Amino acid sequence: MRSVKEPIKNIARRVLSDDSYDQLIGAYAKGLHLVEKYSIASLQNSRRLRRLHNRYPGRRCFIIANGPSLAQMDLTCLKSEITIGSNGLFLIFDRLGFLPTFYTVQDYLVAEGFAEQIQQVTGVTKLFPRELEYCLAPDNDTIYFDLLPDPRQRYLDKHKNDNFRPKFSDRLERGAFDGCTVTYLNLQLACYLGCRQIYLIGLDHQYQLPSNVDVTRDAIITSTSDDTSHFHPNYFGKGFRYTTPRVDQMEKA
């Protein structure tokens, strides 16, 4: 009975060889360290996300979309405004003359394709779905949230259901809902921030796609030329993989 009550380390020392014991204790210590590290990181992330709630009560904000009309706008007047940018907006940060207040990515193909450039973006609060941590690693500017449902599954049944309407969340710490466009996420973020005058700019809402693409079905497209559907030719430039834009579902959202 006395041996049953002994600490696990002592039992392991008795039944294992020295090498096996050292490996076991090393793995155990490493496991405890990882659990502690990521538990602390998760708590810190949750606190940072909750601090955004009602940060700008009653203020106005501008959600900067990514349509080609954006290239024709003088955006320097937004320097002192609350702004939310997304995806490939970093391609024109130098032309803007300022960084957006917030920067978001929702789609995993965008995250994978722009991962290196996104990691280099600093000085702006970045918000990404938790599922994208595998390619958008944590840093001092990044906050994760839960995107509902999992982004890799989000389109599976939508084309079968004409009555589909996404839910809308104004409590980002509980999760955000997908509306087939990062702009829908940004609307939820703007409300979470407490903003009440929300302006959408650069939302052209039309795309030039290959003639053989069925725009009512979800598919992964590999670009074969410069991008004419966004503000910069390198946005979804040659070789970039992206999901069919579901304008029909965007309109419902």
CSV table of C-alpha atoms in Angstrom, one decimal:
chain,number,residue,atom,x,y,z
A,1,MET,CA,0.0,0.0,0.0
A,2,ARG,CA,2.8,2.4,0.8
A,3,SER,CA,4.3,2.0,-2.7
A,4,VAL,CA,0.9,2.9,-4.3
A,5,LYS,CA,1.0,6.2,-2.5
A,6,GLU,CA,4.5,7.1,-3.6
A,7,PRO,CA,4.9,9.9,-6.2
A,8,ILE,CA,4.7,8.8,-9.8
A,9,LYS,CA,8.4,9.8,-10.3
A,10,ASN,CA,9.5,7.3,-7.7
A,11,ILE,CA,7.5,4.5,-9.2
A,12,ALA,CA,8.9,5.3,-12.7
A,13,ARG,CA,12.4,5.3,-11.3
A,14,ARG,CA,11.9,1.8,-10.0
A,15,VAL,CA,10.5,0.2,-13.1
A,16,LEU,CA,12.3,2.0,-15.9
A,17,SER,CA,15.9,2.1,-17.1
A,18,ASP,CA,17.9,5.3,-16.5
A,19,ASP,CA,17.5,6.3,-20.2
A,20,SER,CA,13.8,5.6,-20.3
A,21,TYR,CA,13.3,7.4,-17.0
A,22,ASP,CA,15.1,10.5,-18.2
A,23,GLN,CA,13.1,10.5,-21.5
A,24,LEU,CA,9.8,10.1,-19.6
A,25,ILE,CA,10.5,12.9,-17.1
A,26,GLY,CA,11.8,15.1,-19.9
A,27,ALA,CA,8.6,14.6,-21.9
A,28,TYR,CA,6.5,15.1,-18.8
A,29,ALA,CA,8.2,18.4,-18.0
A,30,LYS,CA,7.9,19.5,-21.6
A,31,GLY,CA,4.3,18.7,-21.7
A,32,LEU,CA,3.6,20.6,-18.5
A,33,HIS,CA,5.5,23.6,-19.9
A,34,LEU,CA,3.5,23.5,-23.2
A,35,VAL,CA,0.1,23.3,-21.3
A,36,GLU,CA,1.1,26.2,-19.1
A,37,LYS,CA,2.4,28.2,-22.0
A,38,TYR,CA,-0.6,27.8,-24.2
A,39,SER,CA,-3.1,28.1,-21.4
A,40,ILE,CA,-1.5,31.4,-20.4
A,41,ALA,CA,-1.4,32.5,-24.1
A,42,SER,CA,-5.1,31.6,-24.5
A,43,LEU,CA,-6.1,33.6,-21.4
A,44,GLN,CA,-4.1,36.6,-22.6
A,45,ASN,CA,-5.7,36.4,-26.0
A,46,SER,CA,-9.2,36.3,-24.5
A,47,ARG,CA,-8.4,39.3,-22.4
A,48,ARG,CA,-7.1,41.3,-25.4
A,49,LEU,CA,-10.2,40.4,-27.4
A,50,ARG,CA,-12.6,41.4,-24.6
A,51,ARG,CA,-10.8,44.7,-24.3
A,52,LEU,CA,-11.9,45.6,-27.8
A,53,HIS,CA,-15.6,45.4,-26.8
A,54,ASN,CA,-17.1,48.9,-27.0
A,55,ARG,CA,-13.7,50.5,-27.3
A,56,TYR,CA,-15.2,53.2,-29.6
A,57,PRO,CA,-18.8,53.6,-28.4
A,58,GLY,CA,-20.9,55.6,-30.9
A,59,ARG,CA,-17.9,56.4,-33.1
A,60,ARG,CA,-17.9,56.0,-36.9
A,61,CYS,CA,-15.6,53.7,-38.8
A,62,PHE,CA,-14.7,52.8,-42.3
A,63,ILE,CA,-14.4,49.3,-43.6
A,64,ILE,CA,-12.0,49.3,-46.5
A,65,ALA,CA,-12.9,46.5,-49.0
A,66,ASN,CA,-10.7,45.4,-51.8
A,67,GLY,CA,-12.4,46.2,-55.1
A,68,PRO,CA,-10.7,47.8,-58.1
A,69,SER,CA,-12.4,51.2,-57.4
A,70,LEU,CA,-10.2,51.5,-54.3
A,71,ALA,CA,-7.3,52.3,-56.6
A,72,GLN,CA,-9.1,55.4,-57.8
A,73,MET,CA,-9.7,56.8,-54.3
A,74,ASP,CA,-7.7,59.2,-52.2
A,75,LEU,CA,-7.7,57.4,-48.9
A,76,THR,CA,-5.3,59.7,-47.1
A,77,CYS,CA,-8.4,61.5,-45.6
A,78,LEU,CA,-9.0,58.4,-43.5
A,79,LYS,CA,-5.7,58.7,-41.6
A,80,SER,CA,-7.4,59.9,-38.4
A,81,GLU,CA,-10.5,57.7,-38.7
A,82,ILE,CA,-11.1,54.2,-37.3
A,83,THR,CA,-10.5,51.9,-40.2
A,84,ILE,CA,-10.7,48.1,-40.8
A,85,GLY,CA,-8.7,46.6,-43.7
A,86,SER,CA,-8.3,43.0,-44.8
A,87,ASN,CA,-6.5,40.5,-47.0
A,88,GLY,CA,-4.1,42.1,-49.5
A,89,LEU,CA,-4.6,45.7,-48.3
A,90,PHE,CA,-0.9,45.7,-47.2
A,91,LEU,CA,-0.1,46.0,-50.9
A,92,ILE,CA,-1.0,49.7,-50.8
A,93,PHE,CA,0.0,50.6,-47.2
A,94,ASP,CA,2.7,52.8,-48.6
A,95,ARG,CA,0.1,54.7,-50.8
A,96,LEU,CA,-2.3,55.0,-47.9
A,97,GLY,CA,0.3,56.8,-45.8
A,98,PHE,CA,-1.1,55.2,-42.7
A,99,LEU,CA,-1.9,51.8,-41.2
A,100,PRO,CA,-5.5,50.7,-40.7
A,101,THR,CA,-6.6,50.5,-37.1
A,102,PHE,CA,-7.5,46.9,-37.6
A,103,TYR,CA,-6.5,44.3,-40.1
A,104,THR,CA,-8.3,41.0,-40.7
A,105,VAL,CA,-8.1,37.8,-42.7
A,106,GLN,CA,-10.8,35.1,-42.7
A,107,ASP,CA,-10.1,32.7,-45.6
A,108,TYR,CA,-7.5,30.0,-45.2
A,109,LEU,CA,-6.3,30.2,-48.8
A,110,VAL,CA,-5.7,33.9,-48.4
A,111,ALA,CA,-3.9,33.3,-45.2
A,112,GLU,CA,-1.7,30.6,-46.7
A,113,GLY,CA,-0.9,32.6,-49.9
A,114,PHE,CA,-0.1,35.9,-48.0
A,115,ALA,CA,1.3,34.3,-44.8
A,116,GLU,CA,4.9,35.7,-45.2
A,117,GLN,CA,3.7,39.3,-46.0
A,118,ILE,CA,1.1,39.2,-43.2
A,119,GLN,CA,3.6,38.2,-40.6
A,120,GLN,CA,5.6,41.2,-41.6
A,121,VAL,CA,2.7,43.6,-40.9
A,122,THR,CA,3.3,45.3,-37.6
A,123,GLY,CA,1.8,48.2,-35.7
A,124,VAL,CA,-1.8,47.3,-36.4
A,125,THR,CA,-4.2,45.1,-34.4
A,126,LYS,CA,-4.6,41.9,-36.5
A,127,LEU,CA,-7.6,39.6,-35.9
A,128,PHE,CA,-7.6,36.1,-37.4
A,129,PRO,CA,-9.8,33.0,-36.8
A,130,ARG,CA,-8.2,30.6,-34.4
A,131,GLU,CA,-8.0,27.9,-37.1
A,132,LEU,CA,-5.5,30.0,-39.0
A,133,GLU,CA,-2.8,29.9,-36.3
A,134,TYR,CA,-1.1,27.1,-38.2
A,135,CYS,CA,0.0,29.6,-40.9
A,136,LEU,CA,-0.5,33.0,-39.2
A,137,ALA,CA,1.7,32.5,-36.0
A,138,PRO,CA,1.1,34.5,-32.8
A,139,ASP,CA,2.8,37.9,-32.4
A,140,ASN,CA,2.3,41.0,-30.3
A,141,ASP,CA,-0.2,42.4,-32.7
A,142,THR,CA,-2.4,39.3,-33.3
A,143,ILE,CA,-5.7,38.4,-31.6
A,144,TYR,CA,-7.5,35.2,-32.4
A,145,PHE,CA,-11.3,34.6,-32.3
A,146,ASP,CA,-13.5,31.7,-33.1
A,147,LEU,CA,-15.1,31.6,-36.6
A,148,LEU,CA,-18.3,29.6,-36.7
A,149,PRO,CA,-18.4,27.2,-38.3
A,150,ASP,CA,-14.9,26.0,-39.2
A,151,PRO,CA,-13.8,27.9,-42.3
A,152,ARG,CA,-12.9,24.8,-44.1
A,153,GLN,CA,-16.5,23.5,-43.9
A,154,ARG,CA,-18.3,26.8,-44.3
A,155,TYR,CA,-19.6,26.4,-47.8
A,156,LEU,CA,-20.6,22.7,-47.8
A,157,ASP,CA,-24.4,23.1,-47.7
A,158,LYS,CA,-25.0,26.7,-48.6
A,159,HIS,CA,-25.6,26.2,-52.3
A,160,LYS,CA,-28.3,23.6,-51.4
A,161,ASN,CA,-30.3,26.0,-49.2
A,162,ASP,CA,-31.9,29.0,-50.8
A,163,ASN,CA,-33.1,30.2,-47.4
A,164,PHE,CA,-29.6,30.3,-46.0
A,165,ARG,CA,-28.9,33.4,-43.9
A,166,PRO,CA,-25.8,33.7,-41.7
A,167,LYS,CA,-26.1,34.7,-38.1
A,168,PHE,CA,-24.6,38.0,-37.0
A,169,SER,CA,-22.5,38.4,-33.8
A,170,ASP,CA,-21.9,41.6,-31.9
A,171,ARG,CA,-19.9,39.7,-29.2
A,172,LEU,CA,-16.7,38.6,-30.9
A,173,GLU,CA,-15.5,36.8,-27.7
A,174,ARG,CA,-18.3,34.3,-28.4
A,175,GLY,CA,-17.3,33.9,-32.0
A,176,ALA,CA,-18.1,35.5,-35.4
A,177,PHE,CA,-20.2,34.1,-38.2
A,178,ASP,CA,-19.2,33.6,-41.8
A,179,GLY,CA,-21.0,35.5,-44.6
A,180,CYS,CA,-18.8,34.2,-47.5
A,181,THR,CA,-16.8,37.4,-47.3
A,182,VAL,CA,-14.3,39.0,-44.9
A,183,THR,CA,-16.4,42.2,-45.1
A,184,TYR,CA,-19.1,40.4,-43.1
A,185,LEU,CA,-16.6,39.6,-40.5
A,186,ASN,CA,-15.5,43.2,-40.5
A,187,LEU,CA,-19.1,44.4,-40.0
A,188,GLN,CA,-19.3,42.2,-36.9
A,189,LEU,CA,-16.0,43.6,-35.6
A,190,ALA,CA,-17.2,47.2,-36.1
A,191,CYS,CA,-20.3,46.5,-34.0
A,192,TYR,CA,-18.2,44.8,-31.4
A,193,LEU,CA,-16.0,47.9,-31.2
A,194,GLY,CA,-19.2,49.9,-30.5
A,195,CYS,CA,-19.2,51.8,-33.8
A,196,ARG,CA,-22.6,52.9,-34.9
A,197,GLN,CA,-21.8,54.7,-38.2
A,198,ILE,CA,-20.2,52.1,-40.4
A,199,TYR,CA,-19.1,53.0,-44.0
A,200,LEU,CA,-18.2,50.5,-46.6
A,201,ILE,CA,-15.8,51.6,-49.3
A,202,GLY,CA,-14.3,49.8,-52.3
A,203,LEU,CA,-17.0,47.1,-52.2
A,204,ASP,CA,-17.4,46.8,-55.9
A,205,HIS,CA,-19.2,43.4,-55.5
A,206,GLN,CA,-18.3,42.0,-58.9
A,207,TYR,CA,-15.5,39.6,-60.1
A,208,GLN,CA,-13.9,38.7,-63.4
A,209,LEU,CA,-13.7,34.9,-63.3
A,210,PRO,CA,-12.6,32.3,-65.9
A,211,SER,CA,-15.5,31.4,-68.2
A,212,ASN,CA,-15.6,27.8,-67.1
A,213,VAL,CA,-16.2,28.6,-63.4
A,214,ASP,CA,-19.6,27.9,-62.0
A,215,VAL,CA,-20.3,30.9,-59.7
A,216,THR,CA,-23.0,29.1,-57.8
A,217,ARG,CA,-20.7,26.3,-56.7
A,218,ASP,CA,-17.6,26.4,-54.5
A,219,ALA,CA,-14.3,25.5,-56.1
A,220,ILE,CA,-10.6,26.4,-55.7
A,221,ILE,CA,-9.3,28.5,-58.6
A,222,THR,CA,-5.7,29.0,-59.5
A,223,SER,CA,-5.1,32.4,-61.1
A,224,THR,CA,-3.4,32.4,-64.5
A,225,SER,CA,-3.0,36.1,-64.9
A,226,ASP,CA,-2.9,39.5,-63.2
A,227,ASP,CA,-5.9,40.2,-60.9
A,228,THR,CA,-8.5,42.6,-62.4
A,229,SER,CA,-11.1,42.0,-59.7
A,230,HIS,CA,-9.2,43.8,-56.9
A,231,PHE,CA,-7.3,47.0,-56.5
A,232,HIS,CA,-3.9,45.6,-57.3
A,233,PRO,CA,-2.8,43.2,-60.1
A,234,ASN,CA,-0.8,41.1,-57.5
A,235,TYR,CA,-3.7,40.7,-55.2
A,236,PHE,CA,-4.7,37.3,-56.6
A,237,GLY,CA,-2.0,37.3,-59.2
A,238,LYS,CA,-0.7,34.5,-61.3
A,239,GLY,CA,-0.4,31.2,-59.4
A,240,PHE,CA,-2.5,32.4,-56.4
A,241,ARG,CA,-5.1,29.9,-55.2
A,242,TYR,CA,-8.5,31.3,-54.1
A,243,THR,CA,-12.1,30.1,-53.5
A,244,THR,CA,-14.8,31.0,-55.9
A,245,PRO,CA,-16.4,34.3,-54.8
A,246,ARG,CA,-20.0,33.5,-53.8
A,247,VAL,CA,-21.6,36.8,-54.6
A,248,ASP,CA,-25.1,35.2,-54.3
A,249,GLN,CA,-24.3,34.4,-50.6
A,250,MET,CA,-22.5,37.7,-50.0
A,251,GLU,CA,-25.7,39.5,-51.0
A,252,LYS,CA,-27.7,37.5,-48.5
A,253,ALA,CA,-25.2,38.3,-45.8
